[in-house]
Coordinates of C-alpha atoms in Angstrom, one line a residue:
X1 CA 0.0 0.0 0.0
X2 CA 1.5 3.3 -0.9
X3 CA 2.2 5.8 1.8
X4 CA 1.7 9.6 0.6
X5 CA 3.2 12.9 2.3
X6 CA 7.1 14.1 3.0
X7 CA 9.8 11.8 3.4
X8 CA 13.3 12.2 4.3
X9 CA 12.5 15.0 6.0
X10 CA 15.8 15.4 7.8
X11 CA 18.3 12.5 8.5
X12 CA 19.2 11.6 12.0
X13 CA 21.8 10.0 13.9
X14 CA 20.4 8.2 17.5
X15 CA 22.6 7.6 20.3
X16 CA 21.3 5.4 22.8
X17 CA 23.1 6.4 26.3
X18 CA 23.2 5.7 29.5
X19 CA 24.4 7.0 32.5
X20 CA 25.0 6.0 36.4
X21 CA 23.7 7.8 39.4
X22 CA 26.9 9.8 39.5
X23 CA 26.0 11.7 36.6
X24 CA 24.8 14.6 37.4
X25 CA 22.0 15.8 34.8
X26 CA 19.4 18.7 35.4
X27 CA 15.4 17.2 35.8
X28 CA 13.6 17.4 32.3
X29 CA 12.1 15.8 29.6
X30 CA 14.2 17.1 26.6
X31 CA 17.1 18.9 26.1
X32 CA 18.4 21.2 23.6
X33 CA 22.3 21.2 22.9
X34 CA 23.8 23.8 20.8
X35 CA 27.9 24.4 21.3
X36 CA 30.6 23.7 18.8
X37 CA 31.1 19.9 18.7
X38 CA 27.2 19.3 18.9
X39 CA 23.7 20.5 17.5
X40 CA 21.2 18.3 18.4
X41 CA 18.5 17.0 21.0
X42 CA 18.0 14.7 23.7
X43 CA 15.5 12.6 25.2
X44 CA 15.7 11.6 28.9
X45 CA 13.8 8.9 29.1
X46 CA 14.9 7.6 33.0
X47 CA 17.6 9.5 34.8
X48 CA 20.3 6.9 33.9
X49 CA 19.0 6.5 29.9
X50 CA 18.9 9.3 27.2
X51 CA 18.4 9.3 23.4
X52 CA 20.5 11.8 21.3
X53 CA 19.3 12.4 18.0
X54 CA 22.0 14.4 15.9
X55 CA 21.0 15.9 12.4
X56 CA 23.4 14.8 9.8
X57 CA 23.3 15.2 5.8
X58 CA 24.5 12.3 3.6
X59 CA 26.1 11.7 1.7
X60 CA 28.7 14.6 2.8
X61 CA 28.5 13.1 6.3
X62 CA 28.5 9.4 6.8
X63 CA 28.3 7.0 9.6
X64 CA 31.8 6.0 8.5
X65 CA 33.5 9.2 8.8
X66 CA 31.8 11.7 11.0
X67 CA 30.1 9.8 13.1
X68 CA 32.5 6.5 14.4
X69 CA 32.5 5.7 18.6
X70 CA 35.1 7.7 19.1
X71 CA 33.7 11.2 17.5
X72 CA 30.5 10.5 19.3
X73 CA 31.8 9.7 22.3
X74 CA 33.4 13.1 22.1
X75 CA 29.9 14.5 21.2
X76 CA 28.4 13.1 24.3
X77 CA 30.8 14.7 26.3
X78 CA 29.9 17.6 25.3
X79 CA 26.3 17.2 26.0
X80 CA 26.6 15.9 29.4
X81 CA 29.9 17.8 29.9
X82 CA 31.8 15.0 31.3
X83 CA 32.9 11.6 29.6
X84 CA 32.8 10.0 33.4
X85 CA 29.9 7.0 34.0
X86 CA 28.7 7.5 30.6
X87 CA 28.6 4.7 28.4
X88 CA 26.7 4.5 24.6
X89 CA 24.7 1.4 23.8
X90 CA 24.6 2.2 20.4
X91 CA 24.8 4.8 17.2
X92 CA 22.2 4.0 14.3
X93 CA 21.0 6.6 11.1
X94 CA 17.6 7.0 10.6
X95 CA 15.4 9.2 8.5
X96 CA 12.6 11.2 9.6
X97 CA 9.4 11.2 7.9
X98 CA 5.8 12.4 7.5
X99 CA 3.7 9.3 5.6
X100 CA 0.3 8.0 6.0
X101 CA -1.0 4.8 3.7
X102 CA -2.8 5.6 1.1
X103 CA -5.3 2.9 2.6
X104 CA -5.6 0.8 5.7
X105 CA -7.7 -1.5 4.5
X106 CA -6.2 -4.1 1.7
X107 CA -9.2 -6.6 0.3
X108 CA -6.9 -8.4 -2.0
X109 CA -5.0 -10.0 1.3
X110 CA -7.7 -9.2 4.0
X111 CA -4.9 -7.1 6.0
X112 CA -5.6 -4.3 8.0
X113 CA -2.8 -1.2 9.0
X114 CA -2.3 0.2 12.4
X115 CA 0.6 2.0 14.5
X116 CA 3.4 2.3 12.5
X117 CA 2.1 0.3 9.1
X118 CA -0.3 3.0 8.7
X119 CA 1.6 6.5 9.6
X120 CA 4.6 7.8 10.4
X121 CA 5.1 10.9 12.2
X122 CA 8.2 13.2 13.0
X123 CA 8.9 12.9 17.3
X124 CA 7.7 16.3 18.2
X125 CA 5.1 15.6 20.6
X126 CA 4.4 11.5 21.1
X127 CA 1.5 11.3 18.6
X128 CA 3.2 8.0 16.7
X129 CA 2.4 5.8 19.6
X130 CA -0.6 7.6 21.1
X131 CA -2.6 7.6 17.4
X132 CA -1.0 3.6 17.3
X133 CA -2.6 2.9 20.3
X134 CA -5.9 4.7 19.3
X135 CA -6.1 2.4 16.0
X136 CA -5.8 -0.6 17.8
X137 CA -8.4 0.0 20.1
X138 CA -10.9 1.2 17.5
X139 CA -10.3 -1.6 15.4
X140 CA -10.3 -4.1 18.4
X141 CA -14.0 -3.5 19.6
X142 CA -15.0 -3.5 16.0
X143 CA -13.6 -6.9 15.6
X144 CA -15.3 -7.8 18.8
X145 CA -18.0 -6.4 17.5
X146 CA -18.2 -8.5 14.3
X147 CA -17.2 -11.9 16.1
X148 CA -20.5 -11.6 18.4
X149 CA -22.9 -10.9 15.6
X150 CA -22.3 -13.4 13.1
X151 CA -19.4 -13.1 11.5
X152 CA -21.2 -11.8 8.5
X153 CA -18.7 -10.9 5.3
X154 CA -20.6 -7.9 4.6
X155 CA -21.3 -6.2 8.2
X156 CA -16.8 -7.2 8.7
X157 CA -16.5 -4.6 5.3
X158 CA -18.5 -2.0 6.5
X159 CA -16.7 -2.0 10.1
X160 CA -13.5 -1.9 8.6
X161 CA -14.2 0.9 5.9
X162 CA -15.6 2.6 8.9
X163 CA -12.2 2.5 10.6
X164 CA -10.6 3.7 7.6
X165 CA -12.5 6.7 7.5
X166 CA -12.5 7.1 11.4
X167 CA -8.4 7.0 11.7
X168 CA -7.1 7.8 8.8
X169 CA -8.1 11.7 9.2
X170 CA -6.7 11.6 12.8
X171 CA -3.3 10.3 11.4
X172 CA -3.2 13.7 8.7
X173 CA -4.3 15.9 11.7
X174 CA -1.4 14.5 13.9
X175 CA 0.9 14.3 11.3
X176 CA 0.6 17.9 10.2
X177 CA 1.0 18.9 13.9
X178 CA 3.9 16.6 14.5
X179 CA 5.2 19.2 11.5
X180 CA 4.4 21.9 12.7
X181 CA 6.0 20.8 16.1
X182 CA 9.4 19.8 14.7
X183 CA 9.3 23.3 12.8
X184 CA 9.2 25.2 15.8
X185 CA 12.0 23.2 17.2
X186 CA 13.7 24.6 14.5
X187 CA 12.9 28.2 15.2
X188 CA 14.9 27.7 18.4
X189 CA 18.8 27.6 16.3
X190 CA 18.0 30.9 14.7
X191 CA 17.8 32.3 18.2
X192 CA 21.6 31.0 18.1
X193 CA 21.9 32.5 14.7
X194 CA 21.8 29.6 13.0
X195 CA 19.3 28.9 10.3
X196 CA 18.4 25.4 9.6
X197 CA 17.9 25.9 6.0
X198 CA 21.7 26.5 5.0
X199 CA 22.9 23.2 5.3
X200 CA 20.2 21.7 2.5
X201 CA 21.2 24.6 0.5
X202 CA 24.7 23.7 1.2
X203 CA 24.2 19.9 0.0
X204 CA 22.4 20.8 -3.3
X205 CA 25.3 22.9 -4.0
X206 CA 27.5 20.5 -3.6
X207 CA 25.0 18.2 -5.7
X208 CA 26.0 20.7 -8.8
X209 CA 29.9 20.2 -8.2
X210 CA 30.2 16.9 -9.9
X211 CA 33.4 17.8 -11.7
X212 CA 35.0 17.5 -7.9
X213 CA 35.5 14.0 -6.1
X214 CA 32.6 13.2 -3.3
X215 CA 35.7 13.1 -0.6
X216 CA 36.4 16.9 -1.6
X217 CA 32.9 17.8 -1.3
X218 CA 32.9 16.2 2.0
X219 CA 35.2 18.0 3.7
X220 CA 34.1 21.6 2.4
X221 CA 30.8 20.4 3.9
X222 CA 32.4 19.8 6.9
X223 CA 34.3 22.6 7.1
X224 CA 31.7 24.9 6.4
X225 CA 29.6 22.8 9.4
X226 CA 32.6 23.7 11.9
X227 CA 33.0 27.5 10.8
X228 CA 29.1 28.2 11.0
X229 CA 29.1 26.3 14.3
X230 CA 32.1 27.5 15.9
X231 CA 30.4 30.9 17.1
X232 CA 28.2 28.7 19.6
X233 CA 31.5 28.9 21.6
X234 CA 30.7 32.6 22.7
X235 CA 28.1 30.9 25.2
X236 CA 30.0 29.8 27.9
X237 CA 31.3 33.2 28.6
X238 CA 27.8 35.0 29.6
X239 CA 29.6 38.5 29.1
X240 CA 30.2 37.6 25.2
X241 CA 28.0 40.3 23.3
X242 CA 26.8 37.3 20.9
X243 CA 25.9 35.0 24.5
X244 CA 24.1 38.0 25.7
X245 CA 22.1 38.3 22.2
X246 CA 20.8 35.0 22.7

């Protein structure tokens, strides 16, 4: 079943930590991270277990050669601002998308989508497991439903296009919000003078320079990343004119 909407919206790098008691890490739920060795977010999920998720922009960045243990590890540290009872479980891409089926019902093999079959959301705000859980449980009682009347072929048809037409509007309303969500997110970097749009515009650039070899265009790309980032360093000193403008 096709899935329709925008996909690859940005490219992602997770880093699944975790950290002893000793490790000293201010009460939230997520955590913004802007200096020069990392832009990215993170997820608390216990006191002692965190998810990282750090943008990156193939294929001028690869798993291979920006992102090994060792450069992440130096990442983390700069998160948590100590490499002491840390330790990372593990370092995996992904790609963020915003894709609901075209369908959820399939007659030609009697299947049925929910959760994640059915829609995938950016992580700005929980709706991927939340609207899951919702199609399962709208589905079940109609099931239910079906099973104690009779298992007719005709009433099971209706009751399923029913929960197509129930959930699948609920999936484009959460998606778009997830959207909007992860777009506000993104309004936070300007405020550290960093635009989120250059380093696309950067990558089809780079796309055009074909007559140059891929390892060339990777490290302009990288060095670009490091001189546009570098100014994040003004905010540990809170008397810095540029720390005191954001």
């Amino acid at each position: 079943i096709p899935m329709d909407g925008q996909e690859g919206i940005q490219h992602l790098i997770n880093v699944h930590i975790r950290a002893n008691d000793d490790v000293n890490v201010p009460s939230a739920m997520l955590y913004a991270i802007w200096n020069p060795q990392l832009v990215g977010m993170m997820v608390r999920h216990s006191p002692q277990e965190y998810i990282l998720q750090i943008p990156y922009f193939p294929p001028y960045q690869t798993m291979e050669r920006n992102f090994t243990l060792e450069q992440v590890q130096t990442m983390v540290e700069a998160a948590f601002g100590t490499a002491q009872g840390i330790s990372i479980e593990s370092i995996r891409p992904w790609t963020m998308s915003s894709l609901i089926a075209r369908r959820y019902v399939s007659k030609n093999v009697g299947g049925v989508l929910v959760g994640d079959a059915a829609h995938v959301f950016p992580p700005a705000g929980g709706f991927g497991m939340n609207t899951g859980l919702q199609d399962v449980h709208n589905l079940a009682w109609r099931l239910s439903l079906w099973h104690k009347h009779g298992h007719q072929a005709e009433q099971l048809e209706s009751l399923l296009s029913q929960y197509e037409s129930e959930r699948r509007p609920v999936a484009q309303r959460n998606a778009a919000l997830s959207v909007r969500n992860y777009r506000r997110i993104l309004e936070l970097t300007k405020a550290c003078y960093l635009n989120d749009e250059h380093p696309s515009l950067l990558v089809r650039l780079l796309d055009q320079m074909t007559l140059l070899p891929l390892s060339t265009r990777q490290t302009i790309f990288q060095n670009l990343l490091e001189t546009a980032t570098f100014p994040l360093s003004a905010l540990k000193n809170p008397s810095n004119p540029h720390a005191r403008l954001v």
